[in-house]
Coordinates of C-alpha atoms in Angstrom, one line a residue:
M1 CA 18.6 -19.8 2.0
S2 CA 16.0 -22.3 0.7
H3 CA 15.1 -22.0 -3.5
K4 CA 11.8 -20.6 -2.7
Q5 CA 13.5 -17.4 -0.8
T6 CA 16.3 -17.4 -3.6
A7 CA 14.1 -17.0 -6.6
L8 CA 11.8 -14.4 -5.0
S9 CA 15.0 -12.4 -4.0
I10 CA 16.2 -12.8 -7.8
Q11 CA 12.3 -11.7 -8.7
A12 CA 12.9 -9.0 -6.2
E13 CA 15.8 -7.6 -8.3
T14 CA 14.2 -8.0 -11.4
I15 CA 11.6 -5.5 -10.1
I16 CA 13.5 -3.1 -8.5
K17 CA 15.5 -2.4 -11.7
N18 CA 12.5 -1.9 -13.3
L19 CA 10.9 0.4 -10.8
E20 CA 14.1 2.5 -11.6
K21 CA 13.0 3.3 -15.1
R22 CA 9.8 4.2 -13.5
N23 CA 11.5 7.0 -11.5
M24 CA 10.6 4.9 -8.2
E25 CA 12.6 3.1 -5.7
G26 CA 12.9 -0.1 -4.7
Y27 CA 14.3 -1.9 -2.2
Y28 CA 14.1 -6.0 -1.3
F29 CA 13.8 -7.7 2.8
A30 CA 13.7 -11.5 3.3
S31 CA 11.3 -10.6 6.4
A32 CA 9.1 -8.0 7.9
A33 CA 11.2 -7.6 10.6
A34 CA 14.2 -6.5 8.9
C35 CA 12.1 -4.2 6.3
T36 CA 10.3 -2.8 9.1
E37 CA 13.7 -2.1 10.9
A38 CA 15.3 -0.3 7.6
I39 CA 12.1 1.8 7.2
L40 CA 12.6 3.1 10.8
S41 CA 15.7 4.0 10.3
T42 CA 14.7 6.7 7.6
L43 CA 11.9 8.7 9.2
P44 CA 13.0 11.3 11.1
K45 CA 11.3 11.8 14.7
G46 CA 8.8 14.5 14.7
S47 CA 7.7 13.5 11.3
V48 CA 4.2 13.8 10.0
I49 CA 2.8 10.9 9.2
G50 CA -0.3 9.5 7.5
W51 CA -1.3 5.8 6.4
G52 CA -3.9 4.6 4.4
G53 CA -5.6 1.5 6.8
S54 CA -3.2 -1.0 4.9
E55 CA -3.3 -4.2 6.7
S56 CA 0.3 -5.0 5.6
I57 CA 1.4 -2.1 7.5
K58 CA 0.1 -3.4 10.7
E59 CA 1.0 -7.0 10.0
C60 CA 4.7 -5.9 9.3
G61 CA 4.9 -4.3 13.0
L62 CA 5.8 -0.8 11.2
L63 CA 2.7 0.3 12.5
E64 CA 2.9 -0.6 16.0
E65 CA 6.4 0.7 16.3
I66 CA 5.2 4.6 14.8
Q67 CA 2.4 4.4 17.7
K68 CA 4.8 4.0 19.9
G69 CA 5.7 7.5 19.8
G70 CA 8.2 10.2 18.4
Y71 CA 6.0 11.2 15.3
E72 CA 2.7 12.8 14.8
L73 CA 0.5 10.2 13.2
L74 CA -2.4 10.8 11.3
D75 CA -5.3 8.5 11.7
R76 CA -8.7 8.6 10.2
S77 CA -10.0 5.5 11.8
L78 CA -9.9 7.5 15.2
A79 CA -12.0 10.2 13.8
R80 CA -15.4 11.0 15.9
T81 CA -17.2 12.8 13.3
P82 CA -17.6 13.0 9.4
E83 CA -16.4 16.8 9.9
E84 CA -13.4 15.3 11.7
S85 CA -12.1 13.1 9.5
R86 CA -12.2 15.4 6.6
Q87 CA -10.0 17.6 8.7
I88 CA -7.5 14.7 9.4
Y89 CA -7.3 13.8 5.6
A90 CA -6.6 17.8 5.0
K91 CA -3.5 17.0 7.2
T92 CA -2.6 13.5 5.5
V93 CA -2.2 15.7 2.3
L94 CA 0.2 17.4 3.3
A95 CA 2.2 14.7 5.4
D96 CA 5.5 14.4 5.7
Y97 CA 5.2 10.5 4.7
Y98 CA 2.6 8.4 3.7
L99 CA 2.5 4.6 4.6
M100 CA 0.5 2.3 2.5
S101 CA 0.6 -1.4 0.7
T102 CA 0.0 -1.7 -3.1
N103 CA -3.2 -4.1 -4.2
A104 CA -0.4 -5.5 -6.7
I105 CA 2.8 -4.9 -8.4
T106 CA 3.7 -6.0 -11.7
L107 CA 7.6 -7.9 -12.8
G108 CA 7.7 -4.5 -14.8
G109 CA 7.2 -2.3 -12.0
E110 CA 3.8 -1.0 -12.4
L111 CA 1.4 -0.6 -9.6
I112 CA -2.1 -1.6 -9.4
N113 CA -4.5 -0.1 -7.0
I114 CA -8.8 -0.4 -6.3
D115 CA -9.9 2.0 -4.1
G116 CA -13.2 3.0 -2.5
N117 CA -13.1 6.9 -1.1
G118 CA -10.3 7.0 -3.3
N119 CA -8.4 8.8 -0.4
R120 CA -5.5 5.9 -0.8
V121 CA -5.1 6.3 -4.1
A122 CA -5.1 10.1 -3.8
C123 CA -2.4 10.6 -1.7
L124 CA -0.1 8.1 -3.8
I125 CA -0.8 10.2 -7.0
Q126 CA 0.0 13.7 -5.3
G127 CA 0.5 15.5 -1.7
P128 CA 2.5 13.7 0.9
S129 CA 5.9 14.5 0.6
H130 CA 7.0 11.1 0.6
V131 CA 5.1 7.7 -0.3
I132 CA 6.3 4.0 1.4
I133 CA 4.9 1.3 0.3
I134 CA 5.2 -2.3 1.6
A135 CA 4.1 -5.2 -0.2
G136 CA 4.7 -9.3 0.8
M137 CA 5.8 -10.9 -2.8
N138 CA 2.4 -12.5 -2.6
K139 CA 1.1 -9.5 -4.5
V140 CA 3.8 -9.7 -7.5
V141 CA 1.8 -10.5 -10.5
S142 CA 3.0 -10.6 -14.2
D143 CA 0.9 -7.9 -15.8
V144 CA -1.7 -5.4 -15.1
P145 CA -4.5 -7.3 -16.3
G146 CA -3.3 -9.9 -13.9
G147 CA -3.0 -7.4 -10.9
V148 CA -6.6 -6.1 -11.8
A149 CA -8.0 -9.8 -11.7
R150 CA -5.9 -10.2 -8.4
V151 CA -7.3 -7.8 -6.6
R152 CA -10.5 -8.4 -7.5
N153 CA -10.8 -12.0 -6.9
M154 CA -8.4 -12.3 -4.2
A155 CA -7.8 -9.1 -2.2
S156 CA -11.3 -7.5 -2.5
P157 CA -13.7 -10.8 -1.3
A158 CA -11.3 -11.3 2.0
N159 CA -11.6 -7.3 2.9
A160 CA -15.2 -7.4 1.9
I161 CA -15.3 -10.4 5.0
R162 CA -13.0 -8.1 7.2
L163 CA -15.5 -4.9 6.7
N164 CA -18.4 -6.8 7.0
R165 CA -19.7 -5.7 3.9
N166 CA -23.3 -7.2 2.4
L167 CA -21.4 -8.0 -1.0
P168 CA -21.4 -10.7 -3.5
C169 CA -18.1 -11.2 -3.6
A170 CA -18.2 -11.6 0.2
A171 CA -20.8 -14.6 -0.5
S172 CA -19.0 -16.6 -3.5
G173 CA -15.0 -15.4 -3.0
V174 CA -15.2 -14.0 -6.0
C175 CA -16.0 -10.7 -8.2
H176 CA -19.1 -10.2 -9.6
D177 CA -18.4 -6.8 -11.5
C178 CA -21.0 -5.4 -8.9
L179 CA -22.6 -1.8 -8.5
S180 CA -23.9 -2.6 -5.2
P181 CA -24.1 0.3 -2.9
E182 CA -21.8 -1.0 -0.8
C183 CA -19.2 -1.5 -3.1
F184 CA -15.7 -0.4 -2.7
C185 CA -14.2 -1.3 -5.7
N186 CA -14.8 2.4 -7.4
Q187 CA -11.5 3.9 -8.6
I188 CA -8.8 1.8 -10.6
V189 CA -5.5 3.1 -10.5
V190 CA -2.4 2.1 -12.4
T191 CA 0.6 3.8 -11.5
R192 CA 3.0 3.3 -14.4
R193 CA 5.9 6.0 -13.6
S194 CA 6.2 8.6 -10.7
M195 CA 6.7 12.1 -12.1
H196 CA 9.5 12.9 -9.0
P197 CA 12.1 10.7 -8.4
G198 CA 12.6 9.0 -5.7
R199 CA 9.1 10.1 -4.0
I200 CA 7.8 6.7 -3.8
K201 CA 9.2 3.7 -2.6
I202 CA 8.4 0.4 -2.9
Y203 CA 9.6 -2.0 0.0
L204 CA 9.4 -5.4 -1.3
V205 CA 9.3 -8.2 1.8
G206 CA 9.7 -12.0 1.1
E207 CA 6.8 -13.0 3.5
E208 CA 3.1 -13.0 2.9
L209 CA 1.7 -9.8 3.8
G210 CA -2.1 -8.5 3.3
Y211 CA -4.8 -9.5 1.0

């Protein structure tokens, strides 16, 4: 293990201890493959699973494994009409598990998320029985303001480019605090504590995942 890997594992332990104070569970894995294997071992076959369109969930291989079968995966991206998308979301609210990442996580264990429609943060806050969050250590920040800045100036421009949005951050690479018609920085949510012990589980990975 390199010095950097050792430092990441120590930092993760600090975050995990702080998550525990906030009624959230934390785990650390050096690799995305090990993390995916661990999560799959906790998902009962036949579970209803929703997900928040996360690039981290794709990159770590978890989504691909779930798509192989044995679960009922609720995927709004497959909806053919707005009404069908709405119905899938309604089912997602009552899912057994909800998979997502977080845009940033502080050393103190706070989660920072910025959302467009709000469906992702809504399911984080309330609804699905269990929320599983996968976050690369590249998303760790010192505090909430640093987390908001990270999302606006690192995650949002990259997502704007990925989604081919006509936004000023896609052109400049930095946030303009815009109110553009295509803006997806509409909901800023800080999760400082979970009301329900163990409902939210954060899997930290010692690799770069997502934006």
